[in-house]
XYZ file of C-alpha atoms in Angstrom:
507
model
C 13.259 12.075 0.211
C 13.539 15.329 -1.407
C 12.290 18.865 -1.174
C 8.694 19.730 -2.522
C 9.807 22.140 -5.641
C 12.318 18.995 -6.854
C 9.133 16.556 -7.795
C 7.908 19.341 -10.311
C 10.976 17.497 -12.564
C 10.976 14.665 -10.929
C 7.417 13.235 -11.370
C 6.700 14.802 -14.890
C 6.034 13.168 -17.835
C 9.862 14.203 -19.387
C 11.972 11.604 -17.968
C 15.157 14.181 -18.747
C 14.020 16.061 -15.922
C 15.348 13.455 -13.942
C 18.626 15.883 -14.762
C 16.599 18.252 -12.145
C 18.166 15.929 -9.324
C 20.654 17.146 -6.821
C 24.232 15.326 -6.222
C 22.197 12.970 -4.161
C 21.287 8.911 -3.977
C 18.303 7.395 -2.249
C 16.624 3.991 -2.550
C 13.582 2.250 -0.488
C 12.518 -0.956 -0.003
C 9.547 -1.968 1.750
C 6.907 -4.681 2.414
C 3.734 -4.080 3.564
C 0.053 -5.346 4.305
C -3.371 -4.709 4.452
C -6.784 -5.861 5.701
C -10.644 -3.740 4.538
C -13.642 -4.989 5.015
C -17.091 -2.898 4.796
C -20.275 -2.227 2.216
C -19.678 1.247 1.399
C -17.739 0.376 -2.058
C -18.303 0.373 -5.665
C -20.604 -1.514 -7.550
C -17.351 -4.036 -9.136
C -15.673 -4.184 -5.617
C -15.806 -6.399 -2.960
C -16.642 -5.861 1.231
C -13.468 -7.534 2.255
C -10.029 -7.256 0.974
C -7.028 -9.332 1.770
C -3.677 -7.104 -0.029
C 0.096 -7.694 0.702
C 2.904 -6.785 -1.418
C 6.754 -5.828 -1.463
C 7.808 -2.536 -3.638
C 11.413 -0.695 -4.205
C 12.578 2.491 -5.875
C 16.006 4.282 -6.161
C 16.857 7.500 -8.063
C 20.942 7.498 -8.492
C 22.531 10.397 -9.892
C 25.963 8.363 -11.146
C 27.594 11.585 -12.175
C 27.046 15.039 -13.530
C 26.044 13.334 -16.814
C 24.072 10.359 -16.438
C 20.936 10.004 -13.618
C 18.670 6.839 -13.273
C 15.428 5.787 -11.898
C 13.788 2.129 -11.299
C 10.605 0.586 -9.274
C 9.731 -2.558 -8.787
C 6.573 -3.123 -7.040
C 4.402 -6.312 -6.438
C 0.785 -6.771 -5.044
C -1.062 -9.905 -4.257
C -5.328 -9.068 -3.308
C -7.595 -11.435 -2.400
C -11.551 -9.728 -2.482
C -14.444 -11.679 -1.494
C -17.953 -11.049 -2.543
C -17.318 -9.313 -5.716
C -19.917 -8.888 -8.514
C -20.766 -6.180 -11.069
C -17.920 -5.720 -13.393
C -15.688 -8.412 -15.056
C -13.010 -5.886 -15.573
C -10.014 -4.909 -13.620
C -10.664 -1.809 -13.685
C -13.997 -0.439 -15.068
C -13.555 3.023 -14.731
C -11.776 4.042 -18.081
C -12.984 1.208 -20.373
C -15.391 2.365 -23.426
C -17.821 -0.008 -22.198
C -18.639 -2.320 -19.389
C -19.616 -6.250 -19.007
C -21.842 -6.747 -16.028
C -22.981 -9.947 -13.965
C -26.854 -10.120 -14.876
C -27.403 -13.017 -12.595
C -28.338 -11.718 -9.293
C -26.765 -13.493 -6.100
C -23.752 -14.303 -8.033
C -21.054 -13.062 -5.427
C -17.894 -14.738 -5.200
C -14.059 -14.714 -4.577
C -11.322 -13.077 -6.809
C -7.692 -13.594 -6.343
C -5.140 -10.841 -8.547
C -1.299 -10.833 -8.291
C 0.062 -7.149 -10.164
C 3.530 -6.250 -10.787
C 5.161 -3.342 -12.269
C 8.510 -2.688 -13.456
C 10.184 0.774 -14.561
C 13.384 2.330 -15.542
C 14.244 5.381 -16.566
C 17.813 7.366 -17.444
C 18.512 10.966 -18.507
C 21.973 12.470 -19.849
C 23.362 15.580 -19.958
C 24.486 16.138 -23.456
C 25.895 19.524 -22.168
C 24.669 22.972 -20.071
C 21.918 23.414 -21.941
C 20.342 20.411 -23.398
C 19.417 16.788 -21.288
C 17.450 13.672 -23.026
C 15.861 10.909 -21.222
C 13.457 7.829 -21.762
C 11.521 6.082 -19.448
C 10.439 2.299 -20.249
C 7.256 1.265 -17.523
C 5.943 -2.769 -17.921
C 3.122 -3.944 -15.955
C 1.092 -6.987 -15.493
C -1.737 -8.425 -14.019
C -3.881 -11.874 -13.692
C -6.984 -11.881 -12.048
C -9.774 -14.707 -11.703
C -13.198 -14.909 -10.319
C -13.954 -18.484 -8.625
C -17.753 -18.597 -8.637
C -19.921 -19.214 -11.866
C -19.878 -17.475 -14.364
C -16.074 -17.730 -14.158
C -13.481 -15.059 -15.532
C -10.130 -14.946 -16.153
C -8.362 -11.705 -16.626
C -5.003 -11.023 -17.898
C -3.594 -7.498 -18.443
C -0.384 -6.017 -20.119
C 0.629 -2.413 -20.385
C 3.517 -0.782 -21.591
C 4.646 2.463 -21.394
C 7.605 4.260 -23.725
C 8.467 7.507 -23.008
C 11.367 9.762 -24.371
C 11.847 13.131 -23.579
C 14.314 16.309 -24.229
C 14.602 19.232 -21.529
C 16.776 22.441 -22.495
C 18.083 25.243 -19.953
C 18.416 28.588 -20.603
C 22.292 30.334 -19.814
C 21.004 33.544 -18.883
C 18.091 32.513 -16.847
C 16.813 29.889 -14.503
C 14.237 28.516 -17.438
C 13.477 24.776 -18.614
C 11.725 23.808 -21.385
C 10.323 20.240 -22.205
C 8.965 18.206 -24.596
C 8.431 14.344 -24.457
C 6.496 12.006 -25.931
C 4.455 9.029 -24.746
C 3.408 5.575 -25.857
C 0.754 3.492 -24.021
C -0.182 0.191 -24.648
C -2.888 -1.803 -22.858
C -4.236 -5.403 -23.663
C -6.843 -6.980 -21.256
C -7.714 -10.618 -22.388
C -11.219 -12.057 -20.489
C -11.910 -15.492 -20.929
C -15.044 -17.106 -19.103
C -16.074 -20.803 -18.404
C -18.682 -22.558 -16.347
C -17.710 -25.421 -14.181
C -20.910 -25.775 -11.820
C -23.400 -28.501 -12.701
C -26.493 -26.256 -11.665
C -29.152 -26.102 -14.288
C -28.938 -22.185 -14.455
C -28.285 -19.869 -17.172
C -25.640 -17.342 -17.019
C -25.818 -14.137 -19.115
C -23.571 -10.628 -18.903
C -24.809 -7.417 -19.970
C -23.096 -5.772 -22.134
C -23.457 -2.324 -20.696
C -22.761 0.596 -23.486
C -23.154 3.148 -20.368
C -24.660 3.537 -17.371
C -25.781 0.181 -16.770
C -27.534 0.029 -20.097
C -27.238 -2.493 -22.846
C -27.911 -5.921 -23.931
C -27.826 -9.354 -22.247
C -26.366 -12.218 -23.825
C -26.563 -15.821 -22.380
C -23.161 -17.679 -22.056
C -22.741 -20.111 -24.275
C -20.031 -21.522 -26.310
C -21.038 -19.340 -29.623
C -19.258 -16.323 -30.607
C -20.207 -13.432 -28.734
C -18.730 -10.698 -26.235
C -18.690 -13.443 -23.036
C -18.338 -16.558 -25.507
C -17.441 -19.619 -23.064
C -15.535 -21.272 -25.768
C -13.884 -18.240 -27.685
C -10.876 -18.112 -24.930
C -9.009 -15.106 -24.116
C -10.493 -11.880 -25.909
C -8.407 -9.132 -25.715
C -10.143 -5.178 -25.184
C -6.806 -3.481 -26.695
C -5.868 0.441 -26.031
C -3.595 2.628 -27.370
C -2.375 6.029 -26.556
C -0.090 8.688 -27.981
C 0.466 11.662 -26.190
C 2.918 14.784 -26.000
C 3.975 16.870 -23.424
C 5.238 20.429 -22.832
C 6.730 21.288 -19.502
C 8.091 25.325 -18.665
C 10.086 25.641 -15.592
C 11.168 28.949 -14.046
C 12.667 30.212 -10.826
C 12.094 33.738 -10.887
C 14.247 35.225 -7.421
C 15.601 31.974 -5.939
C 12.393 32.205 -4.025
C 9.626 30.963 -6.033
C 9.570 28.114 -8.497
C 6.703 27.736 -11.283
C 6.300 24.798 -13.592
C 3.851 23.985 -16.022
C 2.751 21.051 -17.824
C 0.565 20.476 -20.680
C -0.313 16.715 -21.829
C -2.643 16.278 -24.805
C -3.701 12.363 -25.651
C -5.162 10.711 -28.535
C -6.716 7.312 -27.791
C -7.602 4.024 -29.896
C -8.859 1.084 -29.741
C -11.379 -2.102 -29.950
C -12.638 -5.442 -28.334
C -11.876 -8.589 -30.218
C -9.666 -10.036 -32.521
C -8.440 -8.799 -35.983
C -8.705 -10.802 -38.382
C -10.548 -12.258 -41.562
C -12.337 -14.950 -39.418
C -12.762 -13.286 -36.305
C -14.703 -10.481 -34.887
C -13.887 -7.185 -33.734
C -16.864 -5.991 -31.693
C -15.844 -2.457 -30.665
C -13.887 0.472 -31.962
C -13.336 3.625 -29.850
C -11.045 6.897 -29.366
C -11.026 9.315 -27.433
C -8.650 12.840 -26.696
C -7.252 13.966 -23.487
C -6.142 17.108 -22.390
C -4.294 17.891 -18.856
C -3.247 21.171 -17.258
C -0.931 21.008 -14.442
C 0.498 24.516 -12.906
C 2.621 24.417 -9.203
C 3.985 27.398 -7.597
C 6.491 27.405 -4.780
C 7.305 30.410 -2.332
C 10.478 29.925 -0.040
C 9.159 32.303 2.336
C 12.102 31.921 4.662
C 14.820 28.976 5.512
C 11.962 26.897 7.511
C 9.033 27.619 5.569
C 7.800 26.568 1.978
C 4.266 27.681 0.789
C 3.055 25.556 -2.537
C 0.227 25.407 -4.313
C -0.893 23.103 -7.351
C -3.520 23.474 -9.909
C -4.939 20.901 -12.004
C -7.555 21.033 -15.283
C -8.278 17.406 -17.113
C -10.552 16.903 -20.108
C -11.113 13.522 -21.241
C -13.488 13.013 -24.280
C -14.508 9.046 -25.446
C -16.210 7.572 -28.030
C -17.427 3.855 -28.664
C -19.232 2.546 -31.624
C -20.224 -1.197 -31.852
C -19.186 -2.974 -35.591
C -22.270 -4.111 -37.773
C -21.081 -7.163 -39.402
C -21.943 -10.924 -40.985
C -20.379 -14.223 -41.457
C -19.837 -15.172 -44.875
C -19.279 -18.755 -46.059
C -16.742 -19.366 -48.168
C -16.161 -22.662 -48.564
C -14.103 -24.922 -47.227
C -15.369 -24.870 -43.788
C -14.014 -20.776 -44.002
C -16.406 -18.385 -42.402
C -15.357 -14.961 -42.966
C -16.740 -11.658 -41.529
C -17.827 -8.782 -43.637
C -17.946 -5.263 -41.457
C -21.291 -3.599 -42.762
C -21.121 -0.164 -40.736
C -20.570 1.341 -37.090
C -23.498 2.162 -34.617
C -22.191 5.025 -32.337
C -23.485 3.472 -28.754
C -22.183 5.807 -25.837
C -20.180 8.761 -25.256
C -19.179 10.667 -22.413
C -17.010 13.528 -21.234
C -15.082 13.888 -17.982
C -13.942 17.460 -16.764
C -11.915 17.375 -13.429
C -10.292 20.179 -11.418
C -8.585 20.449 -8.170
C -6.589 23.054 -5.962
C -4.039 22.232 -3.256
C -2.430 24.331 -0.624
C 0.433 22.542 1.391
C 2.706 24.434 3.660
C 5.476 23.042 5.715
C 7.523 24.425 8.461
C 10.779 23.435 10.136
C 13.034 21.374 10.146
C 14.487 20.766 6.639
C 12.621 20.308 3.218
C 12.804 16.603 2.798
C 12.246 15.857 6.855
C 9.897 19.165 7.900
C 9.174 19.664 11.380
C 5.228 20.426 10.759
C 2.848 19.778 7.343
C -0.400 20.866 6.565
C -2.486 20.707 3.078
C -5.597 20.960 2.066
C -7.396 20.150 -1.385
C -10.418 20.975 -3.278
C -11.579 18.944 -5.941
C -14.846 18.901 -8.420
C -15.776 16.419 -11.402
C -18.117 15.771 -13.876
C -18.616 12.475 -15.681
C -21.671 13.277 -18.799
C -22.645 10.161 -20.254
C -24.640 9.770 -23.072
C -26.110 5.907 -24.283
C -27.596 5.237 -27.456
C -29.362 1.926 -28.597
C -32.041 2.837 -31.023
C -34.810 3.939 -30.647
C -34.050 5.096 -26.982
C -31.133 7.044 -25.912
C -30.093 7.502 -21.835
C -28.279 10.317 -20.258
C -26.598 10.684 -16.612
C -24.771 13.411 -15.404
C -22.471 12.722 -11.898
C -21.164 15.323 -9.938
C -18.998 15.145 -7.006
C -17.359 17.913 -4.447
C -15.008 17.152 -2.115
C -12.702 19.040 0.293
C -9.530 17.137 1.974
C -7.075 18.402 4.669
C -3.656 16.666 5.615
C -1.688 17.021 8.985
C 1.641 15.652 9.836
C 4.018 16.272 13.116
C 6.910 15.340 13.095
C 9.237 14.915 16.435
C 12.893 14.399 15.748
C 14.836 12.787 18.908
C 18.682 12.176 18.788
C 18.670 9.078 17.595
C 14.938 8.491 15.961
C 12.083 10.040 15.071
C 8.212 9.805 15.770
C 5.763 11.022 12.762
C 2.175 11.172 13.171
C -0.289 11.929 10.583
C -3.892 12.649 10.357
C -6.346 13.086 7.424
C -9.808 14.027 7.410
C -12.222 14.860 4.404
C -15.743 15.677 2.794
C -17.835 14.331 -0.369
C -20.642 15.460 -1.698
C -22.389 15.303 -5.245
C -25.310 15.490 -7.328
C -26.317 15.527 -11.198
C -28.997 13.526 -13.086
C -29.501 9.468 -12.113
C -31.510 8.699 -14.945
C -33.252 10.378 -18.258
C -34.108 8.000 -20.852
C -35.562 9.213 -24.140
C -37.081 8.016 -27.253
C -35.422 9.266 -31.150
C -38.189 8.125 -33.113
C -41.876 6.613 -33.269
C -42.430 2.972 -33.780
C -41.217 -0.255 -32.339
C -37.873 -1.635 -33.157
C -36.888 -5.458 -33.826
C -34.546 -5.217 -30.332
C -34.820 -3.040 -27.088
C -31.787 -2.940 -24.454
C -32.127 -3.682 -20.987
C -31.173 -1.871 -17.794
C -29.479 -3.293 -14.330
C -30.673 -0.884 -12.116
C -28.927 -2.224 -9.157
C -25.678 -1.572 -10.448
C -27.088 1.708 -12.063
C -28.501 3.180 -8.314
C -24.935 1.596 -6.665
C -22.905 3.807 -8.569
C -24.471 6.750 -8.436
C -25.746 6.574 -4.886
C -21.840 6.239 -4.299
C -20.510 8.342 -6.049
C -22.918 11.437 -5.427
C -24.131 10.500 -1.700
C -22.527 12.968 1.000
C -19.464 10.856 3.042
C -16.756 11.511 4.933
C -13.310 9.910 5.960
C -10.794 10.098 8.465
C -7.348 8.667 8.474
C -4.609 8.274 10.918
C -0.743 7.180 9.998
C 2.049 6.596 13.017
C 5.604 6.010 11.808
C 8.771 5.304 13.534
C 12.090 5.930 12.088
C 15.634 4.477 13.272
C 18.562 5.728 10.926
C 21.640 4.005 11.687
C 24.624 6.100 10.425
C 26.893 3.477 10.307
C 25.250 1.318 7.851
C 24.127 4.770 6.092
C 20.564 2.895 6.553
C 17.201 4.083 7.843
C 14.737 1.544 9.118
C 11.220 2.499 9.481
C 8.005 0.901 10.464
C 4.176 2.342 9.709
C 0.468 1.904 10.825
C -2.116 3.271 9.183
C -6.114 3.273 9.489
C -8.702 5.073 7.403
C -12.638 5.164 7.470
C -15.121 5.982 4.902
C -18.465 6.879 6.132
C -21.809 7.790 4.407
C -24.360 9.784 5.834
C -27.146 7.837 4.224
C -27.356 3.888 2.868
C -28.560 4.151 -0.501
C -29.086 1.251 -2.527
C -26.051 -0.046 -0.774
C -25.979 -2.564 1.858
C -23.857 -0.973 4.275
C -22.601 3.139 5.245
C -18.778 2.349 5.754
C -15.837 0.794 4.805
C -12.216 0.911 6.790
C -8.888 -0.217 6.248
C -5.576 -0.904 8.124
C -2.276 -1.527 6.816
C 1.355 -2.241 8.239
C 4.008 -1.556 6.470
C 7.895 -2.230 7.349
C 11.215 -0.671 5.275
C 14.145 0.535 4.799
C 15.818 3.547 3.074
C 19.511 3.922 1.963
């Protein structure tokens, strides 16, 4: 562990910060488990989760030249009665595919891993370069009908160059970063029930239209196999550093993003049914104040502005002979947008002790979003606006015996929201050929929680053992949280709670 101004470097997006490191070593290795179960969750989650996994870092500074960083982390879930969203995550794709069938609850089983590396190198006093390589993959599967396979790749590239100034304690960085992320969905039906199956394709807010499966071409074909939603991201970074008296560290970090991408495959005989991008823009500022040898004030500022854009493809399939059938793009139809601001402010102050083991830790956050959505499927266009508050505060003692140490932790927050569930409108007169439909259970489950006033309370007990003459710490954790809504909703329960054991090692 380190002290709270090293992270600044550490944790940026320039991976020659890494140079930032002290004449130090560390490495952790742990395994871990954990058990939820309750109603109060999203509309694409599940009441009860089964999660165990295994995960290991190390940052190594070989020498004054060369520093490197890995993880290696693996997670195995197991969620029953999940419905809503076929996605792995939902919450940052341009559009959504939604369970229409009601009652259709089921089992899903997802194994994750992720891999990273990362190196800097001092090319002299002044000037460090680094890159960062991050790999991660997932499978997931859904074992009730209608049946979906997931299977996710990302991968991350990111160089960077950091420069010092000789006069004064000042950093400067730029780096740049490549994202890649393929999600392939394939569905099938195995029952024997005499039932149709359909998915709505949701362009926003639970709004869209529903298509039956069947084994014809179409977003949740049956016989079309995996169809990959691809995204890809470019993005640059600028990070300042300064340490103005030896006493107070500032760092800054700007991160603009420009985003790509469609669902389908490309190609002459194959459909691409989606096309979006998007920007991003994210403002990071910390300040530290060493306000004497036992006491370290910080506080962290954060601004994000993400902007996205999806238009569905018009197209046809042309014969051409031969058995061919090729597909001629006609035009786009613009189908949802939306805009996400999000801000938060964190105090943390710690006393005691040293930096990386303090005796005493307190912090407390403030946070505000805003998600504006806007869905358009001609003639009728539907806006939602989500708000959400929320205050959290962060305690941890810590009691440091001769030979091991006791840390207890406790957590305890408040959310709140508000904004506009539903406005639907008309654009023109008339009737049109097709109208989309809305799934208002999902649409009320989201927003009830996500705006709905909750609170949570957490608790964490850790043991430490360091044994000197291995130069190895053991360590073993508990830790319980509980979510709690003041009101029910549209949901079927006011809580959820989880508890998690976790055992490790660091050296």
């Amino acid at each position: 562990m380190f002290p709270l101004i090293l992270p600044f470097w550490l944790l940026s997006h320039n991976p020659a910060g890494l140079d930032m490191m002290p004449d130090a070593r560390t490495s952790q290795a742990e395994v871990w488990v954990s058990a939820a179960n309750g109603e109060w969750v999203n509309y694409y989650q599940g009441d009860r989760t089964m999660e165990w996994g295994a995960h290991t870092q190390s940052v190594y500074r070989i020498n004054d030249r060369y520093v490197l960083q890995g993880n290696v982390d693996y997670r195995n879930r197991t969620c029953q009665n999940v419905t809503g969203s076929v996605w792995i995550d939902p919450t940052d794709t341009p559009f959504d595919l939604l369970e229409y069938n009601a009652g259709r609850e089921g089992e899903t089983q997802s194994e994750h891993y992720d891999l990273s590396g990362a190196l800097s190198y001092r090319v002299n006093g002044r000037w460090s370069l680094g890159a960062r390589v991050r790999l991660e993959a997932e499978n997931l599967a859904k074992r009730r009908d209608l049946r979906h396979q997931n299977s996710l790749m990302r991968l991350q590239v990111n160089p960077g160059v950091m420069w010092r100034a000789a006069q004064r304690p000042l950093q400067l960085g730029l780096s740049y970063r490549y994202d890649r992320r393929v999600e392939g969905l394939s569905f099938n039906i195995s029952g024997t029930a005499d039932i149709d199956y359909y998915t709505l394709i949701s362009y926003g807010s639970a709004y869209g239209i529903k298509q039956i499966a069947t084994s014809y071409d179409g977003y949740a074909s049956t016989s079309s196999g995996m169809i990959p939603l691809v995204d890809e991201r470019h993005g640059v970074s600028l990070q300042l550093g300064a340490d103005t008296d030896g006493r107070v560290h500032w760092y800054n970090e700007l991160t603009c993003v420009l985003r790509n991408g469609y669902y389908g495959r490309e190609s002459l005989y194959s459909e691409v049914y989606t096309d979006h991008q998007g920007q991003e823009f994210d403002w990071q500022s910390d300040v530290s104040l060493r306000a004497s040898a036992q006491r370290l004030h910080q506080w962290q500022c954060r601004v994000a502005w993400h902007a996205l854009t999806n238009s569905e493809n018009l197209f046809n399939e042309v014969q051409e002979g031969g058995g061919l059938t090729r597909i001629v793009y006609y035009n786009k139809m613009q189908r949802h947008k939306r805009h996400t601001l999000c801000a938060s402010l964190t105090y943390t102050l710690q006393c005691g002790g040293t930096d990386a083991a303090p005796l005493w830790m307190w912090s407390t956050e403030a946070r505000f979003s805003r998600q504006d959505r806007e869905t358009t499927f001609f003639p009728m266009q539907r806006n939602q606006v989500i708000d959400q508050y929320a205050v959290q505060m962060h305690g941890e003692r810590r009691w440091q015996r001769a030979h091991d140490a006791w840390i207890c932790t406790l957590s305890s927050g408040l959310q709140w929201g508000g904004g506009t569930r539903l406005e639907d409108q008309s654009l023109a007169t008339g009737k049109a050929s097709t109208y989309a439909t809305s799934v208002d259970r999902y649409l009320d489950h989201e927003y009830d929680y996500l705006t709905s006033t909750q609170w949570n309370v957490g608790a964490q007990v850790r043991y430490e053992r360091p044994l000197p003459q291995y130069r190895v710490a053991p360590y073993a954790a508990l830790r319980a949280q509980r979510l709690q809504s003041t009101s029910i909703g549209h949901l079927s329960g006011r809580y959820h709670q989880q508890c998690s054991v976790s055992i490790g090692i660091t050296f």
